[in-house]
Tab-separated table of C-alpha atoms in Angstrom:
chain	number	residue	atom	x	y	z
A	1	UNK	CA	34.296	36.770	-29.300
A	2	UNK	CA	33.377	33.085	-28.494
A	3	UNK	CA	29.396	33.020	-27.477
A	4	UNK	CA	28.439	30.243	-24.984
A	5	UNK	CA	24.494	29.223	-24.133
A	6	UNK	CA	24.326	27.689	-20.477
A	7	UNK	CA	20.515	26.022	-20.345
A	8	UNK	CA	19.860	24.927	-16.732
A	9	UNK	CA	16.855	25.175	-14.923
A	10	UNK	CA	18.594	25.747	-11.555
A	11	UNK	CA	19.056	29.224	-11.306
A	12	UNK	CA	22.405	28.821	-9.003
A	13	UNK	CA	23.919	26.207	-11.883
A	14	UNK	CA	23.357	28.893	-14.153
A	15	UNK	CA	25.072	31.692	-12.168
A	16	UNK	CA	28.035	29.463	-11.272
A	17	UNK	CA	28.495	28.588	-14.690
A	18	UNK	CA	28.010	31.662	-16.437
A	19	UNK	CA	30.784	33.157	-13.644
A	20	UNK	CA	32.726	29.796	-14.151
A	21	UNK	CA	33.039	30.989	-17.603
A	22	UNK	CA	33.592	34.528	-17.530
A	23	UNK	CA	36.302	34.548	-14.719
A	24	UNK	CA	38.404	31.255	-15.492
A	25	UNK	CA	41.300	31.899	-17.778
A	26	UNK	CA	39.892	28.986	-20.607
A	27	UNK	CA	40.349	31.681	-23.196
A	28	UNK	CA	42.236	34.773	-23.867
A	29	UNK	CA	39.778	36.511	-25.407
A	30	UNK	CA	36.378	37.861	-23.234
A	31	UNK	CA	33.364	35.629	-23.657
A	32	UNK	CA	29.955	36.724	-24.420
A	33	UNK	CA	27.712	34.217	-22.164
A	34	UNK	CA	23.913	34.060	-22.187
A	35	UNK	CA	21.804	31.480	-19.853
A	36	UNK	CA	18.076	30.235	-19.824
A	37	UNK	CA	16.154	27.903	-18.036
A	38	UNK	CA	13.496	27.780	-20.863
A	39	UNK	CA	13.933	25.318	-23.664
A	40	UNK	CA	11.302	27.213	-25.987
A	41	UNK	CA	13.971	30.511	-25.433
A	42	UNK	CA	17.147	27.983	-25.790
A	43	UNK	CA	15.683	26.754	-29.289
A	44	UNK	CA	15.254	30.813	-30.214
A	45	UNK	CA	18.916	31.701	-28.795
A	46	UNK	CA	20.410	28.847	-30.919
A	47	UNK	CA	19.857	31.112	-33.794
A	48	UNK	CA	22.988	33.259	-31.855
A	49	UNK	CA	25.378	30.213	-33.057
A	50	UNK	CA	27.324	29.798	-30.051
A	51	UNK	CA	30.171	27.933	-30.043
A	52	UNK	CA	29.400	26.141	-26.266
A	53	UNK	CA	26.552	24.833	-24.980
A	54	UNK	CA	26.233	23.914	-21.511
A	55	UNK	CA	23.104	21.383	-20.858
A	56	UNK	CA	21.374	20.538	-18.371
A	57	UNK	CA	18.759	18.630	-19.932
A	58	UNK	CA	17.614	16.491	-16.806
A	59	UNK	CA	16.053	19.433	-15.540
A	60	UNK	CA	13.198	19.423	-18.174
A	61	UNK	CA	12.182	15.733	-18.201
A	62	UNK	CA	9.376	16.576	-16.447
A	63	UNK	CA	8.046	19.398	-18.875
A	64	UNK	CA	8.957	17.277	-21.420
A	65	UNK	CA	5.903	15.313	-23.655
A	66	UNK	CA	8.490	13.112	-26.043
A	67	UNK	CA	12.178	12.791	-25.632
A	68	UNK	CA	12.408	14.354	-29.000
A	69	UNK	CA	11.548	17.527	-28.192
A	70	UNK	CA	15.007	18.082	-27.373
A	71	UNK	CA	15.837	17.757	-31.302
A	72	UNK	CA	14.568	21.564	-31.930
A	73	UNK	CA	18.016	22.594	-29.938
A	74	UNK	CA	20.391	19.932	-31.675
A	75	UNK	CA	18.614	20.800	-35.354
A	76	UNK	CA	19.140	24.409	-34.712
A	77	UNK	CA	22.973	24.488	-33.674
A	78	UNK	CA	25.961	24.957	-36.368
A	79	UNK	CA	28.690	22.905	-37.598
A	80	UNK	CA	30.733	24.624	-35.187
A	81	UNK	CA	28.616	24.351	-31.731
A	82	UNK	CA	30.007	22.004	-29.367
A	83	UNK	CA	27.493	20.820	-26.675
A	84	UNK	CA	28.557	20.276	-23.095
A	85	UNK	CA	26.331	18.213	-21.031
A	86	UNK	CA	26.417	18.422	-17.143
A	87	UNK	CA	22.904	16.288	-15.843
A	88	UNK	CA	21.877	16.793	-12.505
A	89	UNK	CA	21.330	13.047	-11.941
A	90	UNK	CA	21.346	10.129	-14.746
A	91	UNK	CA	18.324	8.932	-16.801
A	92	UNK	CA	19.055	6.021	-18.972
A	93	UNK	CA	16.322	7.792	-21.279
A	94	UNK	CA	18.543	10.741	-21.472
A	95	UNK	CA	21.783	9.509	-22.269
A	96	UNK	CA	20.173	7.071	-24.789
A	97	UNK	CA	19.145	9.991	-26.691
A	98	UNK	CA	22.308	12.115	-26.142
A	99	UNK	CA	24.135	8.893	-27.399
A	100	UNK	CA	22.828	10.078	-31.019
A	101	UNK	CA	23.716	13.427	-30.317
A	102	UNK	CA	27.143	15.040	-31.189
A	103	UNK	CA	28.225	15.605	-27.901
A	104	UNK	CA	31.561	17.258	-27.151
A	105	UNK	CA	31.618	16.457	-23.234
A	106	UNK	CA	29.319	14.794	-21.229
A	107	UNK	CA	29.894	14.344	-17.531
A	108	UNK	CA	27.709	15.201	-14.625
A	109	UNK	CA	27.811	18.091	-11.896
A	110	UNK	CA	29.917	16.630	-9.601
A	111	UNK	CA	32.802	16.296	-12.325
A	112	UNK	CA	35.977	18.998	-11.250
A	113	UNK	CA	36.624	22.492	-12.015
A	114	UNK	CA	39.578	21.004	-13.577
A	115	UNK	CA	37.769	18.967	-16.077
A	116	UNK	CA	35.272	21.154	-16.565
A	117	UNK	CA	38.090	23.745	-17.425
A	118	UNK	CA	39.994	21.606	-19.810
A	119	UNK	CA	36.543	20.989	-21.876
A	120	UNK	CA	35.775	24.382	-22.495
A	121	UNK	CA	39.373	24.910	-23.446
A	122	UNK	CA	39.352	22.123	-25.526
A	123	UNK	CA	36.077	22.962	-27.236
A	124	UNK	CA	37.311	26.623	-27.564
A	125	UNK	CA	40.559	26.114	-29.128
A	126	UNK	CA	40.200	22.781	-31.027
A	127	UNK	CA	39.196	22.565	-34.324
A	128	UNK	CA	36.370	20.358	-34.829
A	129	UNK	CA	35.641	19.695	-37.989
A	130	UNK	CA	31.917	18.481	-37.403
A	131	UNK	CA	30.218	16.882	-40.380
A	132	UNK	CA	26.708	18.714	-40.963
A	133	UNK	CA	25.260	15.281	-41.657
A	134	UNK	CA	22.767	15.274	-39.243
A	135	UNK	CA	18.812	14.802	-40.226
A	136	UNK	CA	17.338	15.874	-36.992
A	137	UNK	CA	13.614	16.427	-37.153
A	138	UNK	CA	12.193	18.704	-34.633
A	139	UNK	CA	8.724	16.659	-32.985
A	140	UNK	CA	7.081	20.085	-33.056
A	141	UNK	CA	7.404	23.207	-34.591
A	142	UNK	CA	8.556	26.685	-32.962
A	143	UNK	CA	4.522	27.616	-33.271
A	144	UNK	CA	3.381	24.242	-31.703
A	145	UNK	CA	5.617	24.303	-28.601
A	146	UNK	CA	4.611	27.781	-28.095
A	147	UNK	CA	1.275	26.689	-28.084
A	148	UNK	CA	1.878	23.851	-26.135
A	149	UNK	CA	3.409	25.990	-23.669
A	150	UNK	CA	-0.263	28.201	-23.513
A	151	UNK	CA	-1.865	25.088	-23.001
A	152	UNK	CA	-0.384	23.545	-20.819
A	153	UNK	CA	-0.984	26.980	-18.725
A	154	UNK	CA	-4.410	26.354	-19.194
A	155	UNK	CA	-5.370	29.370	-20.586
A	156	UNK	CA	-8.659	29.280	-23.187
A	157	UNK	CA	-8.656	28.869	-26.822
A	158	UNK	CA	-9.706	32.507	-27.295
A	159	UNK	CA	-6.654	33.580	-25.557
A	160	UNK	CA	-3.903	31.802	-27.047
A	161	UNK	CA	-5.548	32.429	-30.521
A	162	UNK	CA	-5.215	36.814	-29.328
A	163	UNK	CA	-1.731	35.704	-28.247
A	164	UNK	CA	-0.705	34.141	-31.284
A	165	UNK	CA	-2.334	36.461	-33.963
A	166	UNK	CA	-4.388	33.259	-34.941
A	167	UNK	CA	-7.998	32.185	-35.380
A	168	UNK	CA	-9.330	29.785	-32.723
A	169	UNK	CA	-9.917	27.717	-35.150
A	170	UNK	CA	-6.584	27.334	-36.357
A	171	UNK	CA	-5.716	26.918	-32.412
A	172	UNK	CA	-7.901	23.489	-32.561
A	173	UNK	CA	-5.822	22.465	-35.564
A	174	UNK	CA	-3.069	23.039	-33.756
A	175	UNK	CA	-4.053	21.481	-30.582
A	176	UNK	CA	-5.031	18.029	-32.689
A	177	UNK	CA	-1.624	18.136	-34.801
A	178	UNK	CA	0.233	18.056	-31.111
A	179	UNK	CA	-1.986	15.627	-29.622
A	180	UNK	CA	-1.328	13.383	-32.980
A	181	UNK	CA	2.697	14.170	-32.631
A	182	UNK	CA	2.854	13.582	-28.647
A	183	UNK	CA	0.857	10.561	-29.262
A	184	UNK	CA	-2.122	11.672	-26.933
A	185	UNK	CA	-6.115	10.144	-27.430
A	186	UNK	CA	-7.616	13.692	-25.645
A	187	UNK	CA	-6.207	16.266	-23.334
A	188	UNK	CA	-6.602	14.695	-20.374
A	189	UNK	CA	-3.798	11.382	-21.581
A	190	UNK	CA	-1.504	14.358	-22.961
A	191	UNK	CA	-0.992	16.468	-19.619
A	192	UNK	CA	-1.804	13.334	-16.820
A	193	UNK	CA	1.906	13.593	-15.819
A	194	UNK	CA	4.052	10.795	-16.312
A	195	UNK	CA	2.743	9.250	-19.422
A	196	UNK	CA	5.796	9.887	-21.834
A	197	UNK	CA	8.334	10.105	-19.774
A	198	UNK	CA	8.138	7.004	-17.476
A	199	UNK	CA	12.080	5.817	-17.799
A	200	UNK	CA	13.019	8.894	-16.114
C-alpha cells in the first residue's frame, strides 16, 4: 500500500490534500495517508518511508532558526521517497535550498488538479531509481529541536530537564550547543524574530 506524508501547516491544505489523495483515481491500489503541521513530528514520521511527500515548507519559515533545519526531513527519507512541493507563496531562500534537494515536483498551490494528479501518478508508478548519494547533515539533532521547541515555549530549565529525562545541567549544554549551531551570541539574538530568516 503506497504511504504518502502531506506536511502543511494550514489545516484546510492538509484536509484537501489528504482527500485529494484518497478519492482521486492516481492509483489502483488504496493509499495509506498521514498529515502534520509539525516539522519535529514530520522528521519522526519519515521513519514510516513513504513513498510521497507533499511540502509545504513556506509555512514554517517563520519557526524556522536556519534554513537547514529542513535537512532532518530530506536526511531521513529513502531512496524511494519522492518529495512534492506545493509553497504557499515563493521565497527565493526556499527554492534556493530546495534547488539541492531531490525534488520530484515542485509547483505552487495554485497549480491544477490535473497536474497535481499526473505527479502523484507519475511518482507512484515510475520507477525512480534515486541515487542514495546524498550527505545531508541535519543542523540539530532530534534531542536539540525538541528542546528548542521547550524553549522557545519558554518554559524553565527545570521543566524541560523533567520533560526530557535529563539533568538541568545537561539542558544548559544543550541550550549553548544550539545557540553555537543557530549562530546566536545569548537568547535574546536567537528568538528576536527575524534574525535568520530575513530573505523570506
Amino acid at each position: 500500500m503506497p504511504k504518502i506524508l502531506v506536511i502543511d501547516r494550514c489545516c484546510y491544505s492538509r484536509t484537501g490534500l489528504a482527500h485529494i489523495v484518497s478519492e482521486s483515481a492516481v492509483h489502483a491500489l488504496p493509499i495509506e495517508v498521514i498529515q502534520t503541521d509539525d516539522l519535529l513530528k514530520a522528521r519522526e514520521y519519515m521513519k514510516w518511508k513513504p513513498d510521497i511527500v507533499i511540502a509545504d515548507f513556506y509555512g514554517f519559515l517563520n519557526e524556522l532558526h536556519h534554513i537547514d533545519q529542513l535537512s532532518s526531513i530530506f536526511a531521513a527519507s529513502s531512496t524511494k521517497t519522492r518529495f512534492i512541493l506545493l509553497p504557499y507563496a515563493r521565497s527565493a531562500l526556499l527554492e534556493n535550498y530546495c534547488a539541492t534537494q531531490d525534488i520530484w515536483f515542485n509547483a505552487d498551490k495554485s497549480c491544477s488538479l490535473e497536474a497535481l494528479e499526473e505527479a502523484l501518478r507519475n511518482a507512484l508508478t515510475r520507477t525512480h531509481a534515486k541515487a542514495d548519494n546524498r550527505h545531508i547533515a541535519s543542523l540539530l539533532t532530534l534531542r536539540e529541536e525538541q528542546i528548542l521547541q521547550l524553549w522557545k515555549k519558554g518554559e524553565s530549565n527545570d521543566r524541560i530537564a523533567e520533560s526530557m529525562h535529563i539533568t538541568v545541567k545537561t539542558v544548559y549544554t544543550y541550550k549553548r550547543n544550539i545557540r553555537m549551531k543557530l549562530g546566536a551570541n545569548n537568547r535574546f539574538t536567537l528568538f528576536r524574530r527575524g534574525t535568520e530568516l530575513v530573505e523570506v
